[in-house]
PDB file of C-alpha atoms in Angstrom:
ATOM      1  CA  MET A 183     -24.358  87.230 -31.097  1.00  0.00           C
ATOM      2  CA  ILE A 184     -21.375  85.466 -29.398  1.00  0.00           C
ATOM      3  CA  ARG A 185     -21.713  84.501 -25.783  1.00  0.00           C
ATOM      4  CA  GLU A 186     -18.585  83.797 -23.458  1.00  0.00           C
ATOM      5  CA  ILE A 187     -19.264  80.936 -21.483  1.00  0.00           C
ATOM      6  CA  THR A 188     -17.307  81.808 -18.102  1.00  0.00           C
ATOM      7  CA  ARG A 189     -16.538  78.918 -15.932  1.00  0.00           C
ATOM      8  CA  ALA A 190     -15.878  79.026 -12.272  1.00  0.00           C
ATOM      9  CA  PRO A 191     -12.400  77.824 -11.675  1.00  0.00           C
ATOM     10  CA  LEU A 192     -12.706  73.911 -10.683  1.00  0.00           C
ATOM     11  CA  ALA A 193     -11.683  73.093  -7.079  1.00  0.00           C
ATOM     12  CA  ALA A 194      -8.524  70.437  -6.791  1.00  0.00           C
ATOM     13  CA  PRO A 195      -9.969  66.988  -6.773  1.00  0.00           C
ATOM     14  CA  ALA A 196      -9.749  65.505  -3.365  1.00  0.00           C
ATOM     15  CA  ARG A 197      -7.654  62.539  -2.632  1.00  0.00           C
ATOM     16  CA  ARG A 198      -9.896  59.551  -2.815  1.00  0.00           C
ATOM     17  CA  PRO A 199      -9.749  56.875  -0.063  1.00  0.00           C
ATOM     18  CA  VAL A 200      -7.839  53.718  -0.828  1.00  0.00           C
ATOM     19  CA  PRO A 201      -9.707  50.512  -0.534  1.00  0.00           C
ATOM     20  CA  ALA A 202      -8.731  48.112   2.184  1.00  0.00           C
ATOM     21  CA  ALA A 203      -7.506  45.547  -0.262  1.00  0.00           C
ATOM     22  CA  GLN A 204      -5.100  47.900  -1.709  1.00  0.00           C
ATOM     23  CA  GLU A 205      -4.084  49.547   1.355  1.00  0.00           C
ATOM     24  CA  ALA A 206      -2.651  46.507   2.613  1.00  0.00           C
ATOM     25  CA  LEU A 207      -0.497  46.051  -0.728  1.00  0.00           C
ATOM     26  CA  MET A 208       0.986  49.749  -0.137  1.00  0.00           C
ATOM     27  CA  TYR A 209       2.379  48.798   3.314  1.00  0.00           C
ATOM     28  CA  PRO A 210       3.532  45.380   2.975  1.00  0.00           C
ATOM     29  CA  PRO A 211       4.140  43.303   6.353  1.00  0.00           C
ATOM     30  CA  ASP A 212       7.806  42.741   6.921  1.00  0.00           C
ATOM     31  CA  HIS A 213       8.196  38.851   7.488  1.00  0.00           C
ATOM     32  CA  SER A 214      12.113  39.286   7.943  1.00  0.00           C
ATOM     33  CA  ASP A 215      11.536  38.554  11.525  1.00  0.00           C
ATOM     34  CA  LEU A 216       9.761  35.296  11.338  1.00  0.00           C
ATOM     35  CA  SER A 217      11.383  32.040  12.132  1.00  0.00           C
ATOM     36  CA  GLU A 218      11.362  29.172   9.368  1.00  0.00           C
ATOM     37  CA  ALA A 219       8.975  27.247  11.314  1.00  0.00           C
ATOM     38  CA  ARG A 220       6.505  30.152  11.491  1.00  0.00           C
ATOM     39  CA  VAL A 221       6.918  30.897   7.482  1.00  0.00           C
ATOM     40  CA  GLN A 222       6.084  27.211   6.777  1.00  0.00           C
ATOM     41  CA  MET A 223       3.050  27.233   8.811  1.00  0.00           C
ATOM     42  CA  LEU A 224       1.554  30.395   7.402  1.00  0.00           C
ATOM     43  CA  ALA A 225       1.912  28.804   3.838  1.00  0.00           C
ATOM     44  CA  ARG A 226       0.417  25.626   4.844  1.00  0.00           C
ATOM     45  CA  ARG A 227      -2.502  27.698   6.459  1.00  0.00           C
ATOM     46  CA  ARG A 228      -2.734  29.691   3.276  1.00  0.00           C
ATOM     47  CA  ARG A 229      -2.575  26.620   0.972  1.00  0.00           C
ATOM     48  CA  SER A 230      -5.082  24.755   3.240  1.00  0.00           C
ATOM     49  CA  LEU A 231      -7.405  27.725   2.979  1.00  0.00           C
ATOM     50  CA  ALA A 232      -7.162  28.022  -0.714  1.00  0.00           C
ATOM     51  CA  ILE A 233      -7.841  24.527  -1.558  1.00  0.00           C
ATOM     52  CA  LEU A 234     -10.935  24.659   0.866  1.00  0.00           C
ATOM     53  CA  ALA A 235     -12.279  28.029  -0.910  1.00  0.00           C
ATOM     54  CA  GLY A 236     -11.368  26.651  -4.278  1.00  0.00           C
ATOM     55  CA  GLY A 237     -13.031  23.489  -3.831  1.00  0.00           C
ATOM     56  CA  SER A 238     -16.227  25.010  -1.981  1.00  0.00           C
ATOM     57  CA  MET A 239     -16.826  27.369  -4.856  1.00  0.00           C
ATOM     58  CA  LEU A 240     -16.299  24.885  -7.648  1.00  0.00           C
ATOM     59  CA  PHE A 241     -18.472  21.853  -6.159  1.00  0.00           C
ATOM     60  CA  VAL A 242     -21.145  24.624  -4.893  1.00  0.00           C
ATOM     61  CA  LEU A 243     -20.967  26.271  -8.927  1.00  0.00           C
ATOM     62  CA  LEU A 244     -21.571  22.477 -10.119  1.00  0.00           C
ATOM     63  CA  ALA A 245     -24.149  21.513  -7.517  1.00  0.00           C
ATOM     64  CA  LEU A 246     -26.198  24.557  -8.703  1.00  0.00           C
ATOM     65  CA  VAL A 247     -25.670  23.845 -12.236  1.00  0.00           C
ATOM     66  CA  MET A 248     -26.272  19.941 -12.111  1.00  0.00           C
ATOM     67  CA  GLY A 249     -27.743  19.423  -8.860  1.00  0.00           C
ATOM     68  CA  GLY A 250     -28.464  16.152  -7.039  1.00  0.00           C
ATOM     69  CA  VAL A 251     -25.464  14.120  -5.670  1.00  0.00           C
ATOM     70  CA  LEU A 252     -23.072  17.107  -6.458  1.00  0.00           C
ATOM     71  CA  TRP A 253     -24.517  18.879  -3.065  1.00  0.00           C
ATOM     72  CA  LEU A 254     -23.170  15.652  -1.078  1.00  0.00           C
ATOM     73  CA  LEU A 255     -19.689  16.695  -2.307  1.00  0.00           C
ATOM     74  CA  ALA A 256     -19.994  20.692  -1.882  1.00  0.00           C
ATOM     75  CA  ALA A 257     -21.012  19.977   1.875  1.00  0.00           C
ATOM     76  CA  PRO A 258     -17.837  18.422   3.058  1.00  0.00           C
ATOM     77  CA  PHE A 259     -15.982  21.500   1.598  1.00  0.00           C
ATOM     78  CA  LEU A 260     -18.256  23.933   2.691  1.00  0.00           C
ATOM     79  CA  ILE A 261     -18.341  22.828   6.356  1.00  0.00           C
ATOM     80  CA  GLY A 262     -14.612  22.282   6.273  1.00  0.00           C
ATOM     81  CA  LEU A 263     -14.298  25.752   5.166  1.00  0.00           C
ATOM     82  CA  ALA A 264     -16.424  27.303   7.742  1.00  0.00           C
ATOM     83  CA  GLY A 265     -14.761  24.840  10.671  1.00  0.00           C
ATOM     84  CA  TYR A 266     -11.136  26.118   9.237  1.00  0.00           C
ATOM     85  CA  THR A 267     -12.004  29.775   9.167  1.00  0.00           C
ATOM     86  CA  TRP A 268     -13.446  29.342  12.779  1.00  0.00           C
ATOM     87  CA  PHE A 269     -10.045  27.663  13.686  1.00  0.00           C
ATOM     88  CA  LEU A 270      -7.974  30.477  12.160  1.00  0.00           C
ATOM     89  CA  ARG A 271      -9.904  33.186  13.893  1.00  0.00           C
ATOM     90  CA  SER A 272      -9.214  31.744  17.205  1.00  0.00           C
ATOM     91  CA  GLN A 273      -5.652  31.229  16.675  1.00  0.00           C
ATOM     92  CA  ALA A 274      -5.758  34.957  15.514  1.00  0.00           C
ATOM     93  CA  LEU A 275      -7.621  35.871  18.697  1.00  0.00           C
ATOM     94  CA  ASN A 276      -4.764  33.283  20.948  1.00  0.00           C
ATOM     95  CA  ASP A 277      -1.886  34.862  19.086  1.00  0.00           C
ATOM     96  CA  ARG A 278      -3.231  38.643  19.681  1.00  0.00           C
ATOM     97  CA  ALA A 279      -3.720  37.697  23.484  1.00  0.00           C
ATOM     98  CA  ARG A 280      -0.029  35.834  23.469  1.00  0.00           C
ATOM     99  CA  ARG A 281       1.416  38.901  21.815  1.00  0.00           C
ATOM    100  CA  GLU A 282      -0.393  41.549  24.345  1.00  0.00           C
ATOM    101  CA  THR A 283       0.841  39.334  27.421  1.00  0.00           C
ATOM    102  CA  ARG A 284       4.249  39.220  26.073  1.00  0.00           C
ATOM    103  CA  GLN A 285       4.680  42.661  25.470  1.00  0.00           C
ATOM    104  CA  ALA A 286       3.061  43.560  29.006  1.00  0.00           C
ATOM    105  CA  ARG A 287       5.604  41.414  30.272  1.00  0.00           C
ATOM    106  CA  ALA A 288       8.488  42.649  28.698  1.00  0.00           C
ATOM    107  CA  ALA A 289       7.305  46.417  29.648  1.00  0.00           C
ATOM    108  CA  SER A 290       7.191  45.277  33.332  1.00  0.00           C
ATOM    109  CA  ARG A 291      10.618  43.798  33.051  1.00  0.00           C
ATOM    110  CA  ARG A 292      11.957  46.950  31.340  1.00  0.00           C
ATOM    111  CA  PRO A 293      13.318  49.637  33.765  1.00  0.00           C
ATOM    112  CA  SER A 294      11.262  52.688  33.290  1.00  0.00           C
ATOM    113  CA  GLY A 295      12.628  56.008  33.280  1.00  0.00           C
ATOM    114  CA  TYR A 296      13.566  58.139  36.512  1.00  0.00           C
ATOM    115  CA  ASP A 297      14.512  62.013  37.055  1.00  0.00           C
ATOM    116  CA  ALA A 298      17.799  62.244  37.209  1.00  0.00           C
ATOM    117  CA  THR A 299      17.473  65.449  39.312  1.00  0.00           C
ATOM    118  CA  THR A 300      15.605  64.236  42.177  1.00  0.00           C
ATOM    119  CA  GLU A 301      19.020  62.525  43.556  1.00  0.00           C
ATOM    120  CA  PHE A 302      20.903  65.795  44.196  1.00  0.00           C
ATOM    121  CA  GLY A 303      22.615  64.307  47.516  1.00  0.00           C
ATOM    122  CA  ARG A 304      24.396  61.641  45.622  1.00  0.00           C
ATOM    123  CA  PHE A 305      26.346  64.465  43.127  1.00  0.00           C
ATOM    124  CA  GLU A 306      26.565  66.752  46.212  1.00  0.00           C
ATOM    125  CA  GLN A 307      28.847  64.405  48.302  1.00  0.00           C
ATOM    126  CA  ALA A 308      31.293  63.992  45.628  1.00  0.00           C
ATOM    127  CA  PRO A 309      34.923  63.854  46.821  1.00  0.00           C
ATOM    128  CA  GLU A 310      37.264  66.737  46.513  1.00  0.00           C
ATOM    129  CA  SER A 311      39.508  64.911  44.202  1.00  0.00           C
ATOM    130  CA  ILE A 312      37.178  65.367  41.251  1.00  0.00           C
ATOM    131  CA  VAL A 313      37.845  67.732  38.861  1.00  0.00           C
ATOM    132  CA  ARG A 314      34.540  69.538  37.484  1.00  0.00           C
ATOM    133  CA  ILE A 315      34.638  70.470  33.820  1.00  0.00           C
ATOM    134  CA  ASP A 316      32.245  72.564  32.088  1.00  0.00           C
ATOM    135  CA  ASP A 317      32.861  72.089  28.101  1.00  0.00           C
ATOM    136  CA  ASP A 318      29.965  74.637  27.667  1.00  0.00           C
ATOM    137  CA  ASP A 319      31.547  77.481  29.803  1.00  0.00           C
ATOM    138  CA  ILE A 320      32.490  80.267  27.397  1.00  0.00           C
ATOM    139  CA  GLU A 321      35.479  81.347  29.379  1.00  0.00           C
ATOM    140  CA  LEU A 322      36.795  77.691  28.351  1.00  0.00           C
ATOM    141  CA  HIS A 323      36.782  78.027  24.639  1.00  0.00           C
ATOM    142  CA  SER A 324      39.677  80.379  24.171  1.00  0.00           C
ATOM    143  CA  MET A 325      41.919  78.330  26.178  1.00  0.00           C
ATOM    144  CA  ASP A 326      44.622  76.207  24.904  1.00  0.00           C
ATOM    145  CA  THR A 327      44.738  72.787  25.251  1.00  0.00           C
ATOM    146  CA  ILE A 328      47.169  71.733  28.077  1.00  0.00           C
ATOM    147  CA  ASP A 329      49.001  68.103  27.600  1.00  0.00           C
ATOM    148  CA  LEU A 330      48.439  66.685  31.277  1.00  0.00           C
ATOM    149  CA  THR A 331      49.637  62.855  30.458  1.00  0.00           C
ATOM    150  CA  GLY A 332      52.718  63.421  32.695  1.00  0.00           C
ATOM    151  CA  LEU A 333      51.001  64.950  35.745  1.00  0.00           C
ATOM    152  CA  TYR A 334      48.768  62.172  36.936  1.00  0.00           C
ATOM    153  CA  SER A 335      51.905  59.469  37.156  1.00  0.00           C
ATOM    154  CA  GLU A 336      52.655  59.218  40.836  1.00  0.00           C
ATOM    155  CA  GLU A 337      56.076  57.531  40.492  1.00  0.00           C
ATOM    156  CA  GLN A 338      58.566  59.582  39.255  1.00  0.00           C
ATOM    157  CA  GLU A 339      61.196  57.361  37.487  1.00  0.00           C
ATOM    158  CA  PRO A 340      64.811  58.545  38.238  1.00  0.00           C
ATOM    159  CA  GLU A 341      66.643  60.330  35.484  1.00  0.00           C
ATOM    160  CA  THR A 342      69.294  57.871  33.795  1.00  0.00           C
ATOM    161  CA  VAL A 343      72.043  58.841  31.750  1.00  0.00           C
ATOM    162  CA  VAL A 344      71.544  57.618  28.084  1.00  0.00           C
ATOM    163  CA  ARG A 345      74.722  56.876  26.153  1.00  0.00           C
ATOM    164  CA  ARG A 346      74.686  57.447  22.335  1.00  0.00           C
ATOM    165  CA  ALA A 347      77.246  55.711  20.157  1.00  0.00           C
ATOM    166  CA  SER A 348      79.029  58.362  18.202  1.00  0.00           C
TER     167      SER A 348
END
């Protein structure tokens, strides 16, 4: 006897969350607006941190394996790494505070928006010489364009006789 196995349709797999380290690679920061001095400073900080981290790991592994006097070499690297990461954290907090202060100052200097409909009086007192045009008026769409360039010149030049060579 052959028995058919019926399986329920599988649900579509849900999107797995992206680990934070990979997410940082998905949206790389735009460093095009950094000054050359800041780029050099960031490179120097990365290099120093890499040297301290690499030296700490190397000497701690050597000290664990061989022991003895190598702990005296590992200790300065570990203390330097801890101190440098503390310094970098304080610099990052200072930069964040400075950036927030700068943004708040720029926002206070920036003129805020205003409601243009509250000052009707200014528009009501317009002189009579202003020609009001409503481009959205349906009645104006069927009208032809009129050339009014000569209408606004206040001085009429006298007509002169033009002689042509024959």
